């Protein structure tokens, strides 16, 4: 396999779309820079991904594996806005930016930080958070970020996938709250 400049290959994701974007994700996961994370099943980390927030990344990656994904933790090259993960779920590849919610700070601010990194955001909820407020903030994120496709919420063992169309439904906030509290 030829040598790749990982920073350049990650930067290319910002200009690709459709099938070309998916091909790039697949190519990235095939690179030899991804090594299995010791003691973990289906979690791979790239050289340079063991940064300060690695424990938070690993926690979310474990949850993603429990939901049927192979998880690739991406490095964070300087001067390039990158997401945190590539998920491979039976050949369906998606890239996610992780937002861990561990305090009472606004989820909305965290969501807005992800604009320009990827169209898929993973919220790993590690604290009590008002589900109606969360739904309202997710809806607002979709209104502001016209490129957003999905907000995936992990709460404990639960996974809730919010796509734009659902967030626009008049009953979204109540439906989300019921699913979140189930």
PDB file of C-alpha atoms in Angstrom:
ATOM      1  CA  UNK A   1       0.000   0.000   0.000  1.00  0.00           C
ATOM      2  CA  UNK A   2       1.378   3.445  -0.876  1.00  0.00           C
ATOM      3  CA  UNK A   3       2.334   5.965   1.788  1.00  0.00           C
ATOM      4  CA  UNK A   4      -0.332   8.528   2.610  1.00  0.00           C
ATOM      5  CA  UNK A   5      -0.130  11.911   4.298  1.00  0.00           C
ATOM      6  CA  UNK A   6      -2.968  11.484   6.809  1.00  0.00           C
ATOM      7  CA  UNK A   7      -3.437  15.247   7.272  1.00  0.00           C
ATOM      8  CA  UNK A   8      -3.833  15.724   3.527  1.00  0.00           C
ATOM      9  CA  UNK A   9      -6.216  12.767   3.250  1.00  0.00           C
ATOM     10  CA  UNK A  10      -8.353  14.086   6.133  1.00  0.00           C
ATOM     11  CA  UNK A  11      -8.373  17.566   4.585  1.00  0.00           C
ATOM     12  CA  UNK A  12      -9.668  16.081   1.310  1.00  0.00           C
ATOM     13  CA  UNK A  13     -12.832  15.040   3.163  1.00  0.00           C
ATOM     14  CA  UNK A  14     -13.848  18.731   3.306  1.00  0.00           C
ATOM     15  CA  UNK A  15     -14.070  18.958  -0.495  1.00  0.00           C
ATOM     16  CA  UNK A  16     -15.509  15.528  -1.300  1.00  0.00           C
ATOM     17  CA  UNK A  17     -19.143  14.523  -1.296  1.00  0.00           C
ATOM     18  CA  UNK A  18     -21.368  11.568  -2.110  1.00  0.00           C
ATOM     19  CA  UNK A  19     -19.680   8.385  -3.278  1.00  0.00           C
ATOM     20  CA  UNK A  20     -16.247  10.073  -3.377  1.00  0.00           C
ATOM     21  CA  UNK A  21     -16.578  10.985   0.311  1.00  0.00           C
ATOM     22  CA  UNK A  22     -17.535   7.399   1.229  1.00  0.00           C
ATOM     23  CA  UNK A  23     -14.643   6.001  -0.846  1.00  0.00           C
ATOM     24  CA  UNK A  24     -12.284   8.328   1.038  1.00  0.00           C
ATOM     25  CA  UNK A  25     -13.632   7.113   4.404  1.00  0.00           C
ATOM     26  CA  UNK A  26     -13.132   3.480   3.331  1.00  0.00           C
ATOM     27  CA  UNK A  27      -9.619   4.236   2.091  1.00  0.00           C
ATOM     28  CA  UNK A  28      -8.755   5.956   5.371  1.00  0.00           C
ATOM     29  CA  UNK A  29      -9.876   2.962   7.451  1.00  0.00           C
ATOM     30  CA  UNK A  30      -7.662   0.684   5.370  1.00  0.00           C
ATOM     31  CA  UNK A  31      -4.488   2.617   6.210  1.00  0.00           C
ATOM     32  CA  UNK A  32      -1.864   0.907   8.327  1.00  0.00           C
ATOM     33  CA  UNK A  33      -1.766   3.855  10.755  1.00  0.00           C
ATOM     34  CA  UNK A  34      -4.863   2.370  12.425  1.00  0.00           C
ATOM     35  CA  UNK A  35      -3.921  -0.174  15.068  1.00  0.00           C
ATOM     36  CA  UNK A  36      -6.270  -2.169  17.303  1.00  0.00           C
ATOM     37  CA  UNK A  37      -6.664  -0.554  20.714  1.00  0.00           C
ATOM     38  CA  UNK A  38      -5.253  -2.950  23.291  1.00  0.00           C
ATOM     39  CA  UNK A  39      -7.959  -4.831  25.164  1.00  0.00           C
ATOM     40  CA  UNK A  40     -10.754  -3.528  22.920  1.00  0.00           C
ATOM     41  CA  UNK A  41     -12.777  -5.287  20.256  1.00  0.00           C
ATOM     42  CA  UNK A  42     -13.477  -3.436  16.982  1.00  0.00           C
ATOM     43  CA  UNK A  43     -11.806  -0.185  18.089  1.00  0.00           C
ATOM     44  CA  UNK A  44      -8.828   1.083  16.115  1.00  0.00           C
ATOM     45  CA  UNK A  45      -6.792   4.195  16.817  1.00  0.00           C
ATOM     46  CA  UNK A  46      -4.594   6.077  14.404  1.00  0.00           C
ATOM     47  CA  UNK A  47      -1.121   7.136  15.353  1.00  0.00           C
ATOM     48  CA  UNK A  48      -1.507  10.562  16.917  1.00  0.00           C
ATOM     49  CA  UNK A  49      -5.036   9.967  18.211  1.00  0.00           C
ATOM     50  CA  UNK A  50      -3.925   9.270  21.808  1.00  0.00           C
ATOM     51  CA  UNK A  51      -4.419  12.860  22.877  1.00  0.00           C
ATOM     52  CA  UNK A  52      -5.694  14.372  26.109  1.00  0.00           C
ATOM     53  CA  UNK A  53      -9.336  13.555  25.336  1.00  0.00           C
ATOM     54  CA  UNK A  54      -8.573   9.911  24.439  1.00  0.00           C
ATOM     55  CA  UNK A  55     -10.444   8.470  27.478  1.00  0.00           C
ATOM     56  CA  UNK A  56     -13.606  10.301  26.367  1.00  0.00           C
ATOM     57  CA  UNK A  57     -13.123   9.067  22.804  1.00  0.00           C
ATOM     58  CA  UNK A  58     -12.635   5.513  24.045  1.00  0.00           C
ATOM     59  CA  UNK A  59     -15.782   5.655  26.201  1.00  0.00           C
ATOM     60  CA  UNK A  60     -17.916   6.736  23.229  1.00  0.00           C
ATOM     61  CA  UNK A  61     -16.175   4.217  20.945  1.00  0.00           C
ATOM     62  CA  UNK A  62     -17.083   1.367  23.304  1.00  0.00           C
ATOM     63  CA  UNK A  63     -20.736   2.414  23.180  1.00  0.00           C
ATOM     64  CA  UNK A  64     -20.582   2.586  19.391  1.00  0.00           C
ATOM     65  CA  UNK A  65     -19.165  -0.948  19.252  1.00  0.00           C
ATOM     66  CA  UNK A  66     -22.067  -2.126  21.429  1.00  0.00           C
ATOM     67  CA  UNK A  67     -24.356  -0.711  18.720  1.00  0.00           C
ATOM     68  CA  UNK A  68     -22.685  -2.763  15.986  1.00  0.00           C
ATOM     69  CA  UNK A  69     -19.960  -0.435  14.721  1.00  0.00           C
ATOM     70  CA  UNK A  70     -16.279  -0.857  14.047  1.00  0.00           C
ATOM     71  CA  UNK A  71     -14.765   2.397  15.252  1.00  0.00           C
ATOM     72  CA  UNK A  72     -11.725   4.208  13.921  1.00  0.00           C
ATOM     73  CA  UNK A  73     -10.452   7.008  16.161  1.00  0.00           C
ATOM     74  CA  UNK A  74      -8.982   9.708  13.964  1.00  0.00           C
ATOM     75  CA  UNK A  75      -5.831  11.694  14.647  1.00  0.00           C
ATOM     76  CA  UNK A  76      -6.094  15.448  15.093  1.00  0.00           C
ATOM     77  CA  UNK A  77      -3.534  17.037  12.745  1.00  0.00           C
ATOM     78  CA  UNK A  78      -2.639  20.661  13.334  1.00  0.00           C
ATOM     79  CA  UNK A  79      -4.471  23.301  11.313  1.00  0.00           C
ATOM     80  CA  UNK A  80      -7.164  20.886  10.070  1.00  0.00           C
ATOM     81  CA  UNK A  81     -10.655  20.642  11.514  1.00  0.00           C
ATOM     82  CA  UNK A  82     -11.368  16.943  11.686  1.00  0.00           C
ATOM     83  CA  UNK A  83     -14.038  14.749  13.150  1.00  0.00           C
ATOM     84  CA  UNK A  84     -13.209  12.213  15.847  1.00  0.00           C
ATOM     85  CA  UNK A  85     -14.450   8.914  14.435  1.00  0.00           C
ATOM     86  CA  UNK A  86     -15.214   6.876  11.385  1.00  0.00           C
ATOM     87  CA  UNK A  87     -17.873   4.223  12.050  1.00  0.00           C
ATOM     88  CA  UNK A  88     -18.167   1.149   9.856  1.00  0.00           C
ATOM     89  CA  UNK A  89     -21.522  -0.525  10.421  1.00  0.00           C
ATOM     90  CA  UNK A  90     -21.643  -3.560   8.116  1.00  0.00           C
ATOM     91  CA  UNK A  91     -20.076  -1.618   5.256  1.00  0.00           C
ATOM     92  CA  UNK A  92     -21.927   1.660   5.856  1.00  0.00           C
ATOM     93  CA  UNK A  93     -19.342   4.327   6.638  1.00  0.00           C
ATOM     94  CA  UNK A  94     -20.057   7.562   8.521  1.00  0.00           C
ATOM     95  CA  UNK A  95     -17.823  10.125  10.156  1.00  0.00           C
ATOM     96  CA  UNK A  96     -18.774  11.615  13.548  1.00  0.00           C
ATOM     97  CA  UNK A  97     -17.604  14.479  15.685  1.00  0.00           C
ATOM     98  CA  UNK A  98     -17.880  13.641  19.386  1.00  0.00           C
ATOM     99  CA  UNK A  99     -19.447  15.986  21.898  1.00  0.00           C
ATOM    100  CA  UNK A 100     -19.329  14.583  25.440  1.00  0.00           C
ATOM    101  CA  UNK A 101     -21.871  16.172  27.748  1.00  0.00           C
ATOM    102  CA  UNK A 102     -20.674  15.865  31.329  1.00  0.00           C
ATOM    103  CA  UNK A 103     -21.896  19.092  32.879  1.00  0.00           C
ATOM    104  CA  UNK A 104     -24.682  21.580  32.774  1.00  0.00           C
ATOM    105  CA  UNK A 105     -23.093  23.617  29.979  1.00  0.00           C
ATOM    106  CA  UNK A 106     -25.079  24.219  26.868  1.00  0.00           C
ATOM    107  CA  UNK A 107     -25.249  21.366  24.420  1.00  0.00           C
ATOM    108  CA  UNK A 108     -26.103  23.909  21.768  1.00  0.00           C
ATOM    109  CA  UNK A 109     -22.663  25.555  22.032  1.00  0.00           C
ATOM    110  CA  UNK A 110     -20.982  22.168  21.723  1.00  0.00           C
ATOM    111  CA  UNK A 111     -23.079  21.309  18.656  1.00  0.00           C
ATOM    112  CA  UNK A 112     -22.193  24.614  16.997  1.00  0.00           C
ATOM    113  CA  UNK A 113     -18.481  23.829  17.507  1.00  0.00           C
ATOM    114  CA  UNK A 114     -18.851  20.845  15.189  1.00  0.00           C
ATOM    115  CA  UNK A 115     -20.010  22.899  12.197  1.00  0.00           C
ATOM    116  CA  UNK A 116     -17.407  22.523   9.471  1.00  0.00           C
ATOM    117  CA  UNK A 117     -16.014  19.235  10.786  1.00  0.00           C
ATOM    118  CA  UNK A 118     -18.657  16.740   9.682  1.00  0.00           C
ATOM    119  CA  UNK A 119     -22.386  16.441   9.054  1.00  0.00           C
ATOM    120  CA  UNK A 120     -22.805  13.779  11.751  1.00  0.00           C
ATOM    121  CA  UNK A 121     -22.436  14.553  15.462  1.00  0.00           C
ATOM    122  CA  UNK A 122     -22.311  12.025  18.293  1.00  0.00           C
ATOM    123  CA  UNK A 123     -23.501  13.285  21.668  1.00  0.00           C
ATOM    124  CA  UNK A 124     -22.311  11.080  24.522  1.00  0.00           C
ATOM    125  CA  UNK A 125     -24.446  12.053  27.529  1.00  0.00           C
ATOM    126  CA  UNK A 126     -22.608  11.378  30.796  1.00  0.00           C
ATOM    127  CA  UNK A 127     -24.817  13.460  33.111  1.00  0.00           C
ATOM    128  CA  UNK A 128     -28.464  14.294  33.685  1.00  0.00           C
ATOM    129  CA  UNK A 129     -29.667  16.584  30.942  1.00  0.00           C
ATOM    130  CA  UNK A 130     -33.183  17.868  30.349  1.00  0.00           C
ATOM    131  CA  UNK A 131     -34.432  15.931  27.289  1.00  0.00           C
ATOM    132  CA  UNK A 132     -36.821  18.675  26.140  1.00  0.00           C
ATOM    133  CA  UNK A 133     -33.994  21.209  26.265  1.00  0.00           C
ATOM    134  CA  UNK A 134     -31.727  18.761  24.420  1.00  0.00           C
ATOM    135  CA  UNK A 135     -34.343  18.275  21.687  1.00  0.00           C
ATOM    136  CA  UNK A 136     -34.807  22.037  21.353  1.00  0.00           C
ATOM    137  CA  UNK A 137     -31.047  22.546  21.025  1.00  0.00           C
ATOM    138  CA  UNK A 138     -30.727  19.718  18.467  1.00  0.00           C
ATOM    139  CA  UNK A 139     -33.557  21.260  16.439  1.00  0.00           C
ATOM    140  CA  UNK A 140     -31.823  24.659  16.537  1.00  0.00           C
ATOM    141  CA  UNK A 141     -28.546  23.053  15.424  1.00  0.00           C
ATOM    142  CA  UNK A 142     -30.272  21.641  12.335  1.00  0.00           C
ATOM    143  CA  UNK A 143     -31.795  25.072  11.622  1.00  0.00           C
ATOM    144  CA  UNK A 144     -28.400  26.796  11.813  1.00  0.00           C
ATOM    145  CA  UNK A 145     -26.337  24.086  10.087  1.00  0.00           C
ATOM    146  CA  UNK A 146     -27.989  23.416   6.745  1.00  0.00           C
ATOM    147  CA  UNK A 147     -25.395  20.718   5.992  1.00  0.00           C
ATOM    148  CA  UNK A 148     -26.117  18.651   9.141  1.00  0.00           C
ATOM    149  CA  UNK A 149     -27.437  15.138   8.505  1.00  0.00           C
ATOM    150  CA  UNK A 150     -27.617  13.413  11.868  1.00  0.00           C
ATOM    151  CA  UNK A 151     -27.210  13.904  15.590  1.00  0.00           C
ATOM    152  CA  UNK A 152     -26.669  10.557  17.295  1.00  0.00           C
ATOM    153  CA  UNK A 153     -27.322  10.551  21.045  1.00  0.00           C
ATOM    154  CA  UNK A 154     -25.830   7.912  23.352  1.00  0.00           C
ATOM    155  CA  UNK A 155     -27.293   7.843  26.840  1.00  0.00           C
ATOM    156  CA  UNK A 156     -26.161   4.786  28.768  1.00  0.00           C
ATOM    157  CA  UNK A 157     -26.903   1.816  26.498  1.00  0.00           C
ATOM    158  CA  UNK A 158     -29.484   3.771  24.524  1.00  0.00           C
ATOM    159  CA  UNK A 159     -28.923   5.157  21.044  1.00  0.00           C
ATOM    160  CA  UNK A 160     -31.210   7.774  19.489  1.00  0.00           C
ATOM    161  CA  UNK A 161     -30.592   8.874  15.909  1.00  0.00           C
ATOM    162  CA  UNK A 162     -32.022  12.287  15.050  1.00  0.00           C
ATOM    163  CA  UNK A 163     -32.116  13.205  11.386  1.00  0.00           C
ATOM    164  CA  UNK A 164     -33.114  16.603  10.033  1.00  0.00           C
ATOM    165  CA  UNK A 165     -36.576  15.545   8.868  1.00  0.00           C
ATOM    166  CA  UNK A 166     -37.503  14.189  12.304  1.00  0.00           C
ATOM    167  CA  UNK A 167     -36.238  17.360  14.025  1.00  0.00           C
ATOM    168  CA  UNK A 168     -38.580  19.441  11.830  1.00  0.00           C
ATOM    169  CA  UNK A 169     -41.678  17.458  12.822  1.00  0.00           C
ATOM    170  CA  UNK A 170     -44.075  19.426  15.065  1.00  0.00           C
ATOM    171  CA  UNK A 171     -44.086  16.608  17.665  1.00  0.00           C
ATOM    172  CA  UNK A 172     -40.300  16.132  17.659  1.00  0.00           C
ATOM    173  CA  UNK A 173     -39.561  17.563  21.110  1.00  0.00           C
ATOM    174  CA  UNK A 174     -42.176  15.414  22.839  1.00  0.00           C
ATOM    175  CA  UNK A 175     -41.288  12.291  20.806  1.00  0.00           C
ATOM    176  CA  UNK A 176     -37.586  12.755  21.562  1.00  0.00           C
ATOM    177  CA  UNK A 177     -38.298  13.246  25.261  1.00  0.00           C
ATOM    178  CA  UNK A 178     -40.321   9.996  25.397  1.00  0.00           C
ATOM    179  CA  UNK A 179     -37.602   8.040  23.609  1.00  0.00           C
ATOM    180  CA  UNK A 180     -34.872   9.568  25.794  1.00  0.00           C
ATOM    181  CA  UNK A 181     -36.705   8.759  29.027  1.00  0.00           C
ATOM    182  CA  UNK A 182     -37.699   5.223  27.981  1.00  0.00           C
TER     183      UNK A 182
END
